[in-house]
mmCIF file of N, CA and C in Angstrom:
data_model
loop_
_atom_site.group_PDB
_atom_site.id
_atom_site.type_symbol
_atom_site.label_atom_id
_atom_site.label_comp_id
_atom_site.label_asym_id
_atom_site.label_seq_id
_atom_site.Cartn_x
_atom_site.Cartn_y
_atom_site.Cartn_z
ATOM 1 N N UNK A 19 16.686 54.667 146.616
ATOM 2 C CA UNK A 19 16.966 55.931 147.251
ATOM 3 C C UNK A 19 18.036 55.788 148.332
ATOM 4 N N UNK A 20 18.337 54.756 148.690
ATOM 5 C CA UNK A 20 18.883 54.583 149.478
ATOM 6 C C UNK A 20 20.747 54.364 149.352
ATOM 7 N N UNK A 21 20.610 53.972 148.389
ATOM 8 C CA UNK A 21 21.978 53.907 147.695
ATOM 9 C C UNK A 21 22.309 55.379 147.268
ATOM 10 N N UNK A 22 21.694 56.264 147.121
ATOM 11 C CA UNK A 22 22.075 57.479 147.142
ATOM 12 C C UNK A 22 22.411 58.345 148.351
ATOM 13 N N UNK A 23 21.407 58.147 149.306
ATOM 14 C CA UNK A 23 22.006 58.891 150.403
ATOM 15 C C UNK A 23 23.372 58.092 151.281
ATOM 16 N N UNK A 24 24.005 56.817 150.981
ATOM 17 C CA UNK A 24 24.935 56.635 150.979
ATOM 18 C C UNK A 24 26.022 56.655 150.377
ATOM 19 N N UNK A 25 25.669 57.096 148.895
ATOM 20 C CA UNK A 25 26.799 57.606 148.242
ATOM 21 C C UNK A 25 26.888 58.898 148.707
ATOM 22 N N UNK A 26 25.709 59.605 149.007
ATOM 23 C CA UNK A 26 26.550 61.001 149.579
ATOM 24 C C UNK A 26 27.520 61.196 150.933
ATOM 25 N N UNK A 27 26.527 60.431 151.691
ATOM 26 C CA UNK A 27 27.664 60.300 152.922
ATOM 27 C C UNK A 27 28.736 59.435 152.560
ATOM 28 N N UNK A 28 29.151 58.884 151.770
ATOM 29 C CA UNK A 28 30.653 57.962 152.073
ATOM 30 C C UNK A 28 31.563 59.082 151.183
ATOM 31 N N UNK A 29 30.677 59.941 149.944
ATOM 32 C CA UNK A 29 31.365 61.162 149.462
ATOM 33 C C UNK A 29 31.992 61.925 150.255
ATOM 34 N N UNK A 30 31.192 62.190 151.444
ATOM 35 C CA UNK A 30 31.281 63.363 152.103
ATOM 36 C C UNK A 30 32.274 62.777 153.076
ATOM 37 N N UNK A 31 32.058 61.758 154.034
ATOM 38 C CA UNK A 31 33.454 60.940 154.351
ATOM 39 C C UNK A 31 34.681 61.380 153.956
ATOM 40 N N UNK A 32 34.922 60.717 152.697
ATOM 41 C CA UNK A 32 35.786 60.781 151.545
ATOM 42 C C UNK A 32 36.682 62.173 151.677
ATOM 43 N N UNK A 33 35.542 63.337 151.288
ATOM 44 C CA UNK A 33 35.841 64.435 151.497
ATOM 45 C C UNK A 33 37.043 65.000 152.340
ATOM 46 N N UNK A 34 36.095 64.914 153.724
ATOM 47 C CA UNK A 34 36.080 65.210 155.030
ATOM 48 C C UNK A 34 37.883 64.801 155.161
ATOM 49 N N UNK A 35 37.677 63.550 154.710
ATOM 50 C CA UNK A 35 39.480 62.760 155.614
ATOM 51 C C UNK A 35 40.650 63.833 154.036
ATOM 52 N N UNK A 36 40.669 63.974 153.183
ATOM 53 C CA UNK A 36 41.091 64.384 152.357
ATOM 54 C C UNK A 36 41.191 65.504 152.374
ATOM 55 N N UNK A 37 40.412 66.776 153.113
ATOM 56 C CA UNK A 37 40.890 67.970 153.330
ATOM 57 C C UNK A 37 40.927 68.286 154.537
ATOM 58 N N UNK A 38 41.182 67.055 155.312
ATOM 59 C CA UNK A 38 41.582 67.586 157.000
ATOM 60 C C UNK A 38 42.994 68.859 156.921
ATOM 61 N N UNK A 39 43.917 68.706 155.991
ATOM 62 C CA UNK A 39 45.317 69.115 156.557
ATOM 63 C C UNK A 39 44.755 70.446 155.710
ATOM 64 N N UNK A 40 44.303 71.336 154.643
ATOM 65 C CA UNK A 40 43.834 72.053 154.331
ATOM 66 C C UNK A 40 42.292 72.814 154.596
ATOM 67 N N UNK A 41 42.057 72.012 155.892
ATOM 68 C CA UNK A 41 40.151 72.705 156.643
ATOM 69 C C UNK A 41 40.004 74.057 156.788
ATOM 70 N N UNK A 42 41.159 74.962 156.847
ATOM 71 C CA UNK A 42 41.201 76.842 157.341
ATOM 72 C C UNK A 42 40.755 77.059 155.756
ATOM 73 N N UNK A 43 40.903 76.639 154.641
ATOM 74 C CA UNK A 43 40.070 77.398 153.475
ATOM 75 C C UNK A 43 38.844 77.081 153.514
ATOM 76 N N UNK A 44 38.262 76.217 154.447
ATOM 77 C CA UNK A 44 36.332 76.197 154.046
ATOM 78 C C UNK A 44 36.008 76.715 155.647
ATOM 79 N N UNK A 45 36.779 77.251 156.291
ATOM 80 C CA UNK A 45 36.309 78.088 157.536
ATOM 81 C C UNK A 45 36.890 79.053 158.087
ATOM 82 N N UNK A 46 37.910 78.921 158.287
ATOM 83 C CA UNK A 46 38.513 80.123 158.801
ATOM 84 C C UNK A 46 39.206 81.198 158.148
ATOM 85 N N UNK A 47 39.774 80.978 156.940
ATOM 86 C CA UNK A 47 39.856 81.887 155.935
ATOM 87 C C UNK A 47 41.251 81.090 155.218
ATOM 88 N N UNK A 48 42.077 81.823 154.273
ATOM 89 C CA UNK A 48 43.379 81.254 153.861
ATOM 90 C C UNK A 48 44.082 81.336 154.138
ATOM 91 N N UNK A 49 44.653 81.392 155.427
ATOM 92 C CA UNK A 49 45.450 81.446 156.459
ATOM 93 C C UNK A 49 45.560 80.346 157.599
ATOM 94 N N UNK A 50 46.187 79.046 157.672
ATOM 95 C CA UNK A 50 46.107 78.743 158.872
ATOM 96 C C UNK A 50 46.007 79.178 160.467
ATOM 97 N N UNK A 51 45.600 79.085 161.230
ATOM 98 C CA UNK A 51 45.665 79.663 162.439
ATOM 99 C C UNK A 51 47.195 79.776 162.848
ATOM 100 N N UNK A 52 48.045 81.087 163.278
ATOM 101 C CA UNK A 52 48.966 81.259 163.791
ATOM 102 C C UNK A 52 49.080 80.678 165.129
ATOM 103 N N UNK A 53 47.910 81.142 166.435
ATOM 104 C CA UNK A 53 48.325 80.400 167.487
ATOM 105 C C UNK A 53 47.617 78.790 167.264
ATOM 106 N N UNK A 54 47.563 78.266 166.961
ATOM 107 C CA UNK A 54 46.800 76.851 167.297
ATOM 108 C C UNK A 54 47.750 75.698 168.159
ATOM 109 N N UNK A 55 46.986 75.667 169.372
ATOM 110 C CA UNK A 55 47.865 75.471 170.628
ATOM 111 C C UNK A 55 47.691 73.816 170.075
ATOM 112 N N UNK A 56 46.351 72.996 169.502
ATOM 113 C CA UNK A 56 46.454 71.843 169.609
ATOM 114 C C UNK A 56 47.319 71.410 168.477
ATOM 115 N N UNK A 57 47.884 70.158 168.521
ATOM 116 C CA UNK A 57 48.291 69.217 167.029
ATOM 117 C C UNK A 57 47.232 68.612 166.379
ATOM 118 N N UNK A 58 47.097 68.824 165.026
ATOM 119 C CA UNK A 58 46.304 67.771 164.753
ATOM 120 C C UNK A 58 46.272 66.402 165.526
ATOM 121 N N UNK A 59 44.787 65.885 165.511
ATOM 122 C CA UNK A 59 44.478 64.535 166.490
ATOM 123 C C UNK A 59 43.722 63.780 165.836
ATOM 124 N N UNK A 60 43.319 62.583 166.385
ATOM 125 C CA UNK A 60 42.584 61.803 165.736
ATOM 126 C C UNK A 60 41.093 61.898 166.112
ATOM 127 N N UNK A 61 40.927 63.032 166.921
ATOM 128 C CA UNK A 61 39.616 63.684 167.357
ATOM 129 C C UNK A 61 39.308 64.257 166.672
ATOM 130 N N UNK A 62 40.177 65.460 166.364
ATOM 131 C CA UNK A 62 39.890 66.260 165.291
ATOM 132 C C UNK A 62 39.821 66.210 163.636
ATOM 133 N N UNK A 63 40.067 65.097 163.112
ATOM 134 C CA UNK A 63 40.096 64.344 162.296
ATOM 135 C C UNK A 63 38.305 63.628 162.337
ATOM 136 N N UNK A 64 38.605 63.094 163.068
ATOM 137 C CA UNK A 64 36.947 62.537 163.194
ATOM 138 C C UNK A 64 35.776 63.342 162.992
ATOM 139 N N UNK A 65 36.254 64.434 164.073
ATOM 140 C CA UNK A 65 34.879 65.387 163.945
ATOM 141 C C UNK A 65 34.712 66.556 162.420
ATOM 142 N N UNK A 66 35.800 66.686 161.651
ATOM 143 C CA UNK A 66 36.009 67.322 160.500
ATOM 144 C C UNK A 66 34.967 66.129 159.725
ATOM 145 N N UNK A 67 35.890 64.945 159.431
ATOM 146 C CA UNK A 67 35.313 64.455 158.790
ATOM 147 C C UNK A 67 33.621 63.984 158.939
ATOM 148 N N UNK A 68 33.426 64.031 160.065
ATOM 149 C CA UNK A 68 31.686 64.097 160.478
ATOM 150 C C UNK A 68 30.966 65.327 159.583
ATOM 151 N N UNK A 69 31.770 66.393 160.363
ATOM 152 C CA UNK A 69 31.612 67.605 159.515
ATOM 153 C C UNK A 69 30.764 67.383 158.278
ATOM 154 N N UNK A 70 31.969 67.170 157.387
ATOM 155 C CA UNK A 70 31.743 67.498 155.977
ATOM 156 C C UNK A 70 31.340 66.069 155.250
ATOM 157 N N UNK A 71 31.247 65.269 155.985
ATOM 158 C CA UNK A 71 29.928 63.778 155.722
ATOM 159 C C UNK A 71 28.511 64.859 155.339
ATOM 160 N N UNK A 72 27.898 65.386 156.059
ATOM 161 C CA UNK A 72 26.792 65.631 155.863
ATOM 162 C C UNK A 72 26.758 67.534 155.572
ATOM 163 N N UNK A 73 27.572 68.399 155.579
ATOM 164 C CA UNK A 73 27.867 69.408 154.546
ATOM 165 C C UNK A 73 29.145 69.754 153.523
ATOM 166 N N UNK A 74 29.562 68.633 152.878
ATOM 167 C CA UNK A 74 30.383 68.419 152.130
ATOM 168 C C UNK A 74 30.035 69.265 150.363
ATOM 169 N N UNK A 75 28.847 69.630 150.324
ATOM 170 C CA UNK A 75 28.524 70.235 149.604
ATOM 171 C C UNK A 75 28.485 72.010 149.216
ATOM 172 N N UNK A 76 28.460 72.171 151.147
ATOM 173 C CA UNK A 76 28.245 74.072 151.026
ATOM 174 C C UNK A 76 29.697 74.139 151.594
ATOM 175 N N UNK A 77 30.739 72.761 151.853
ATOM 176 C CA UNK A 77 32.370 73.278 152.101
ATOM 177 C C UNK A 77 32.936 73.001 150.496
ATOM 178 N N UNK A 78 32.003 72.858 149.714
ATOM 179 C CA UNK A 78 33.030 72.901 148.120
ATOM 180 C C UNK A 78 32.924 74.024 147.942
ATOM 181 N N UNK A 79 31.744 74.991 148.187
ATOM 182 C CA UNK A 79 31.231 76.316 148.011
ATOM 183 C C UNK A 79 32.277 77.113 148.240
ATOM 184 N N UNK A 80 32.328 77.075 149.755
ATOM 185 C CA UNK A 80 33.202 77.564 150.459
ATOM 186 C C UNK A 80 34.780 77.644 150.066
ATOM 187 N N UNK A 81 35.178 76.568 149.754
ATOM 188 C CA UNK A 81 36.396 76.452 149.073
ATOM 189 C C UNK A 81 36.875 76.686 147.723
ATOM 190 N N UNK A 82 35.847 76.765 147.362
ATOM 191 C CA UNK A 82 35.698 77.740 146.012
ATOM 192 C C UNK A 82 35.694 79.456 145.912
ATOM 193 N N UNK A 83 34.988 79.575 146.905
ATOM 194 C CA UNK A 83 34.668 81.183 147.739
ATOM 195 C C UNK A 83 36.223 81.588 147.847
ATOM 196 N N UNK A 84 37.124 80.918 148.596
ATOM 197 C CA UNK A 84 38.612 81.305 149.023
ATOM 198 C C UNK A 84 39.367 81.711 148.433
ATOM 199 N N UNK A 85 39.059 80.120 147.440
ATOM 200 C CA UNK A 85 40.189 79.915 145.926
ATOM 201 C C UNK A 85 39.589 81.397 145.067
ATOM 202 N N UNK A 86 38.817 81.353 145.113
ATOM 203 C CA UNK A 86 38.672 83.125 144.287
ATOM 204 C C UNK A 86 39.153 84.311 144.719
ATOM 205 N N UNK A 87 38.955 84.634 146.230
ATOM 206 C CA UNK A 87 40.094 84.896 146.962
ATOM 207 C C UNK A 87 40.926 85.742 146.848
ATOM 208 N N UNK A 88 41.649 83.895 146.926
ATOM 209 C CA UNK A 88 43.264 83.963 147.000
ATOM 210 C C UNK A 88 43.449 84.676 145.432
ATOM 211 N N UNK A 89 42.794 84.363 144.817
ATOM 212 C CA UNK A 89 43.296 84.875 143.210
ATOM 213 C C UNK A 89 42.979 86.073 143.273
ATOM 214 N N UNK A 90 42.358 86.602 143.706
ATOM 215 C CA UNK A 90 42.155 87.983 143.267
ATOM 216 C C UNK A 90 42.891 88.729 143.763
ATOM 217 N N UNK A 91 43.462 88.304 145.375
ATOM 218 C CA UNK A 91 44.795 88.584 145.877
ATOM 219 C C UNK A 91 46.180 88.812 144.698
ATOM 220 N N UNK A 92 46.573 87.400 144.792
ATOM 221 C CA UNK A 92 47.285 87.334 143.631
ATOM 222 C C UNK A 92 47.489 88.844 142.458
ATOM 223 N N UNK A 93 46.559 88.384 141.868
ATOM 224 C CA UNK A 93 46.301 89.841 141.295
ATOM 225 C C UNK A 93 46.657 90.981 141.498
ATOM 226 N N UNK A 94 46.394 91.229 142.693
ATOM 227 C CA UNK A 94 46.062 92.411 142.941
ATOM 228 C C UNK A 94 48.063 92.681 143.550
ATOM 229 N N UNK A 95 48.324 92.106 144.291
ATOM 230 C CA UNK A 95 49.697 92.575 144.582
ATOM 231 C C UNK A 95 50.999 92.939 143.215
ATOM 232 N N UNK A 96 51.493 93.514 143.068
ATOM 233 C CA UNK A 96 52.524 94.344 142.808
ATOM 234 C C UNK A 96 53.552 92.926 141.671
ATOM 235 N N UNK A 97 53.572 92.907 141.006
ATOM 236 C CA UNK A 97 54.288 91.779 140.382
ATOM 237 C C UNK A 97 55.701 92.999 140.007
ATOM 238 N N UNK A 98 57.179 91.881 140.493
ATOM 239 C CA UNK A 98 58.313 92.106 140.640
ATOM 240 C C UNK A 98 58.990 92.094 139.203
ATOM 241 N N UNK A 99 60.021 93.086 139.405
ATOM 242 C CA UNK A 99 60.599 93.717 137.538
ATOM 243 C C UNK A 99 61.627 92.035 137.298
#
């Protein structure tokens, strides 16, 4: 059992460092933040990836939630002659 709950956390790790530069689709919406006063850091990096170590599962959700979205967006706007 134990080898499993470390495959989930080193998944979720995994995760976490791999969608740091794309994190506004599993929270804040599909839009990066316009004002965001900080730069990415190696703080913020850390604590993402903490993050989604241990809910790496309801941010696939989530990022799935967006990606539907964005498509239906898509869609929906006006396609050019």
């Amino acid at each position: 059992m134990n080898a499993y709950i470390a495959l989930f956390l080193v998944a979720g790790a995994c995760f976490g460092l791999a969608t740091f530069s794309c994190r506004h689709w599993f929270s804040e919406g599909p839009h990066k933040p316009e004002d965001a006063i900080h730069p990415a850091s190696l703080g913020g990096r850390a604590f993402w990836a903490m993050v989604c170590t241990f809910l790496w599962p309801i941010m696939i959700v989530t990022g799935i939630n967006t990606a539907w979205v964005l498509a239906k967006r898509r869609r929906a706007l006006p396609q050019k002659p």
